[in-house]
mmCIF file of C-alpha atoms in Angstrom:
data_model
loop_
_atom_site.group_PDB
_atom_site.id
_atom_site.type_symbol
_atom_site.label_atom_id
_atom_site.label_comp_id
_atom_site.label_asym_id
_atom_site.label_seq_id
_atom_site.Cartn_x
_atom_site.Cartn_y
_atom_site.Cartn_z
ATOM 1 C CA UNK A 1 -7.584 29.073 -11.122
ATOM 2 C CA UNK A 2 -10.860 27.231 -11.600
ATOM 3 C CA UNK A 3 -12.079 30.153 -13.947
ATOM 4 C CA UNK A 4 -9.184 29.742 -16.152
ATOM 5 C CA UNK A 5 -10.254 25.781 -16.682
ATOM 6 C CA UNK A 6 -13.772 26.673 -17.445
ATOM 7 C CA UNK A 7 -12.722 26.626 -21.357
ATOM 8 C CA UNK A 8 -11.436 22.937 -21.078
ATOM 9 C CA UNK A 9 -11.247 20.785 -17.708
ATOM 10 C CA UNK A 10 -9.981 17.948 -19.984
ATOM 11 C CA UNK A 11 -6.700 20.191 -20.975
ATOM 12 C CA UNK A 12 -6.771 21.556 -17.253
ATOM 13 C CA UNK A 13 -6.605 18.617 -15.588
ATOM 14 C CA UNK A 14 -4.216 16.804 -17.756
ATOM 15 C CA UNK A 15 -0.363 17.418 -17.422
ATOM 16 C CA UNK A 16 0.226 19.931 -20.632
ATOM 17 C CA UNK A 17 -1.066 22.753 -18.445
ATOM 18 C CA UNK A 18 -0.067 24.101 -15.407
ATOM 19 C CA UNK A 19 -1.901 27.709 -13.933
ATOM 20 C CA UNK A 20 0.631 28.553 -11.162
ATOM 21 C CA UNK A 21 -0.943 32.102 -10.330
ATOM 22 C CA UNK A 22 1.445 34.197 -9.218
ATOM 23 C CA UNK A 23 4.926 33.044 -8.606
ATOM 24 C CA UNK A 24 8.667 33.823 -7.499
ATOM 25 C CA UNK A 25 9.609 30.752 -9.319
ATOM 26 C CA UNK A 26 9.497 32.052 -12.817
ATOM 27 C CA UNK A 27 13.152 30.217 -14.142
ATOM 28 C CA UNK A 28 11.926 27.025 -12.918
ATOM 29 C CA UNK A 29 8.819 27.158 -14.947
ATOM 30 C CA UNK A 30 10.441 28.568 -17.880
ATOM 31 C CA UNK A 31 12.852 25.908 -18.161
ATOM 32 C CA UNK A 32 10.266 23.268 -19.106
ATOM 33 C CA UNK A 33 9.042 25.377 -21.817
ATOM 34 C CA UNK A 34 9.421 24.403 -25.010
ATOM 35 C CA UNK A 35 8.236 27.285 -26.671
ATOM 36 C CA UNK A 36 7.923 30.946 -24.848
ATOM 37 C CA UNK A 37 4.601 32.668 -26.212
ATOM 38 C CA UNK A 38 2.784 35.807 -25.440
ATOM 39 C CA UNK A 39 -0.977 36.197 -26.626
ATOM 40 C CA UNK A 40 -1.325 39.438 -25.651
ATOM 41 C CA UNK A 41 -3.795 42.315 -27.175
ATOM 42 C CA UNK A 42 -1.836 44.987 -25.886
ATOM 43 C CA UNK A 43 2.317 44.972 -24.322
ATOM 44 C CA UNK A 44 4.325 47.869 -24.206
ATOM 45 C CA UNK A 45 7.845 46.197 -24.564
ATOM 46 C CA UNK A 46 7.224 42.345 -23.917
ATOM 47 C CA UNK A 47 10.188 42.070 -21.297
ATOM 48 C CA UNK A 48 8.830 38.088 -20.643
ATOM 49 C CA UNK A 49 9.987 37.814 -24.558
ATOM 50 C CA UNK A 50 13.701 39.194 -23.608
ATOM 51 C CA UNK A 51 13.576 36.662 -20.731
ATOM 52 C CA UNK A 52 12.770 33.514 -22.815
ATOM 53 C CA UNK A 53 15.327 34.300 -25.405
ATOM 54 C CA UNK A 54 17.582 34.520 -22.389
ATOM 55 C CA UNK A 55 16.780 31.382 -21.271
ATOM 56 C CA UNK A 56 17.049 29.540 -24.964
ATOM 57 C CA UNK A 57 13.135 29.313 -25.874
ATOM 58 C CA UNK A 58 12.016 29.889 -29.314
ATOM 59 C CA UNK A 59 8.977 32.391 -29.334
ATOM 60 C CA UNK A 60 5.678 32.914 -30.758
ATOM 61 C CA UNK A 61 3.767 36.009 -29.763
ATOM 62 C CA UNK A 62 1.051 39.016 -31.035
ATOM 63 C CA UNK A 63 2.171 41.985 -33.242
ATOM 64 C CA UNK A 64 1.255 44.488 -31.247
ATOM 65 C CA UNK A 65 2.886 47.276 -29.110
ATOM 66 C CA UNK A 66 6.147 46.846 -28.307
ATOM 67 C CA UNK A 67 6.472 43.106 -28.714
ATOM 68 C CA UNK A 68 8.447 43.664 -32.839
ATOM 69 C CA UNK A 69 11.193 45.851 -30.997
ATOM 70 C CA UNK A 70 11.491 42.220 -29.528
ATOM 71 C CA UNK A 71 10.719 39.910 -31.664
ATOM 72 C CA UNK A 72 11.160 39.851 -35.688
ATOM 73 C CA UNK A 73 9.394 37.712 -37.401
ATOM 74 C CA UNK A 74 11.401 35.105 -38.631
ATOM 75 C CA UNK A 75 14.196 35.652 -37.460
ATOM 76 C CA UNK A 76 14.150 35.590 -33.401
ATOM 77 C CA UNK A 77 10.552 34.266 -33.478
ATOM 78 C CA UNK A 78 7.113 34.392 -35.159
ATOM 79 C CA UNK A 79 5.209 37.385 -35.032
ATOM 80 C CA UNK A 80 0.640 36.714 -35.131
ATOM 81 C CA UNK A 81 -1.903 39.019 -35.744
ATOM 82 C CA UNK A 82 -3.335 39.846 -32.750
ATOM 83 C CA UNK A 83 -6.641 37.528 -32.029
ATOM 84 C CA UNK A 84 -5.357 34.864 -34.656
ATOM 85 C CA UNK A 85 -6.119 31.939 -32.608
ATOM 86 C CA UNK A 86 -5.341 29.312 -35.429
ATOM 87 C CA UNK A 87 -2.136 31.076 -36.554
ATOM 88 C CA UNK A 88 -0.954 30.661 -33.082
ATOM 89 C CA UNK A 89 -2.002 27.058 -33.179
ATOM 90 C CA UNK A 90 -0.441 26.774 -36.602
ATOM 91 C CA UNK A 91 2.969 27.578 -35.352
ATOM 92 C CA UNK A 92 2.808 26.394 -32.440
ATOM 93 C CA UNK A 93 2.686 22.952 -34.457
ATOM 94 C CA UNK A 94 5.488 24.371 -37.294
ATOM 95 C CA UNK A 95 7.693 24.983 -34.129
ATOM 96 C CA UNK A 96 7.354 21.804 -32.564
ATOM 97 C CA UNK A 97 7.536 19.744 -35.684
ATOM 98 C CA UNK A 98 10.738 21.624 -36.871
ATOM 99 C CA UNK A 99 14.334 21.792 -34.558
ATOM 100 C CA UNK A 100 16.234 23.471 -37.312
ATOM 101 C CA UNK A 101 13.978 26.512 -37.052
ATOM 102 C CA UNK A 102 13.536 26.124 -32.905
ATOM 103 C CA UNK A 103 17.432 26.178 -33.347
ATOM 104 C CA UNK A 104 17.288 29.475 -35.237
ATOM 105 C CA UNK A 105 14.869 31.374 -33.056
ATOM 106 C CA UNK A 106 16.713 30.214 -30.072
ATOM 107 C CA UNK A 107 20.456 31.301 -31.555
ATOM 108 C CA UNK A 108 19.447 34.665 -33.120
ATOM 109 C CA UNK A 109 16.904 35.083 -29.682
ATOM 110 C CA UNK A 110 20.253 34.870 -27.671
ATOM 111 C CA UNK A 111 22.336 36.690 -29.838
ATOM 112 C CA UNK A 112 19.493 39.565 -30.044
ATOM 113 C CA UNK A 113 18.501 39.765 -25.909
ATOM 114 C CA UNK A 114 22.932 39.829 -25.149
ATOM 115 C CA UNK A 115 23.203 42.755 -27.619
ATOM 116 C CA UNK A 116 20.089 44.418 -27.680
ATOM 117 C CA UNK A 117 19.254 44.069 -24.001
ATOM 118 C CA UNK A 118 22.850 43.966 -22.610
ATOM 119 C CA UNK A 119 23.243 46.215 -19.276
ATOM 120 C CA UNK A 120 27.056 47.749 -20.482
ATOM 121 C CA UNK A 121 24.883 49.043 -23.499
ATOM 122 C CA UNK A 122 22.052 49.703 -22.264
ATOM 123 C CA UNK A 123 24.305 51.820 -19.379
ATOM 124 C CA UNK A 124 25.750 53.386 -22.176
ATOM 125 C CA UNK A 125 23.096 54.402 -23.961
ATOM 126 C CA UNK A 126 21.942 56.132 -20.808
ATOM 127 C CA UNK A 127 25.173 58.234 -20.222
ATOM 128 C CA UNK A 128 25.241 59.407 -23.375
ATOM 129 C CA UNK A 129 21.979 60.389 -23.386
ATOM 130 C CA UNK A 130 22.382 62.200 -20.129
ATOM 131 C CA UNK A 131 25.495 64.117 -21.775
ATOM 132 C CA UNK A 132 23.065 65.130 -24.379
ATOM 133 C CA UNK A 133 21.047 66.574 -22.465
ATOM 134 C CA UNK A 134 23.365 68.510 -20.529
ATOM 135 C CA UNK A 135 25.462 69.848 -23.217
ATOM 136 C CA UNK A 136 21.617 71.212 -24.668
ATOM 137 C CA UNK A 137 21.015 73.119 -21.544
ATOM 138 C CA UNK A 138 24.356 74.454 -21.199
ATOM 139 C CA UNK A 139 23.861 75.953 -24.415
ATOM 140 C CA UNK A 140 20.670 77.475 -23.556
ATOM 141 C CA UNK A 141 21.840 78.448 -20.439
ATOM 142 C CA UNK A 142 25.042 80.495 -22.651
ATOM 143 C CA UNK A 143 22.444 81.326 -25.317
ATOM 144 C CA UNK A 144 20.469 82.710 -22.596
ATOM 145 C CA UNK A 145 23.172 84.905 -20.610
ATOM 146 C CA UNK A 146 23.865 86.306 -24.004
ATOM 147 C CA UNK A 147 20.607 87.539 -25.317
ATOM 148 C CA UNK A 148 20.421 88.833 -21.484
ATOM 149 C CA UNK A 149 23.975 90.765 -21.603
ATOM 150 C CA UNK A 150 23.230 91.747 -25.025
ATOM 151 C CA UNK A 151 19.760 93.412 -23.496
ATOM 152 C CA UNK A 152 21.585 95.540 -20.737
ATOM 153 C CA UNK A 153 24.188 97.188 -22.916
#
């Protein structure tokens, strides 16, 4: 905790920042967001991102990895070049100084993590993936006894 503060005890030790470490309380922090953002150099899908859309926060994060099967820019959130410190800051600001647009993020977010993310489809997706699969190796396995018949004749 004191390592993270090194950059700014002023901001630390005020009440706009709170380092938590780990916790089991994740909801209860969420919900006094007012924006969800991710500053990350590398994610492979960005779940946190599904999570605040689920729980109504606009979002801000880096466009990297997995993060714009997410997020598009502009219209579930704002996508930054990774390392773009004063972009972030910049819409950090844009967010906060403009509800119509934290209103749109938050709507399409919703709309986006219930269809995208949504366990029926997701289930779905999975079964009929599975049924792929098998119907592929029960035609090899046909293809297979064929060539092999064919071969002892």
């Amino acid at each position: 905790r004191d390592a993270s503060c090194d950059w700014s005890s002023d901001v630390c030790s005020s009440d706009l920042v709170i380092i938590t470490g780990w916790t089991n309380e994740v909801a209860k922090y969420v919900s006094i967001f007012d924006i969800g953002i991710l500053t990350s150099k590398w994610e492979g899908f960005g779940l946190v991102l599904a999570e605040y859309m689920a729980m109504g926060k606009p979002i801000i994060a880096s466009n990297v990895g997995g993060i714009p099967y997410v997020v598009e820019d502009g219209f579930n959130g704002e996508l930054i070049e990774n390392n773009n410190i004063n972009d972030f800051v910049n819409h950090i600001i844009k967010l906060k100084n403009d509800v119509d647009l934290c209103e749109k993020y938050i709507t399409n977010g919703y709309e986006v993590v219930n269809n995208k993310f949504n366990i029926k489809r997701v289930v779905k997706e999975h079964q009929d993936l599975y049924m792929e699969i098998i119907k592929q190796r029960d035609k090899k396995i046909i293809s297979y006894k064929s060539v092999m018949k064919t071969k002892s004749q």
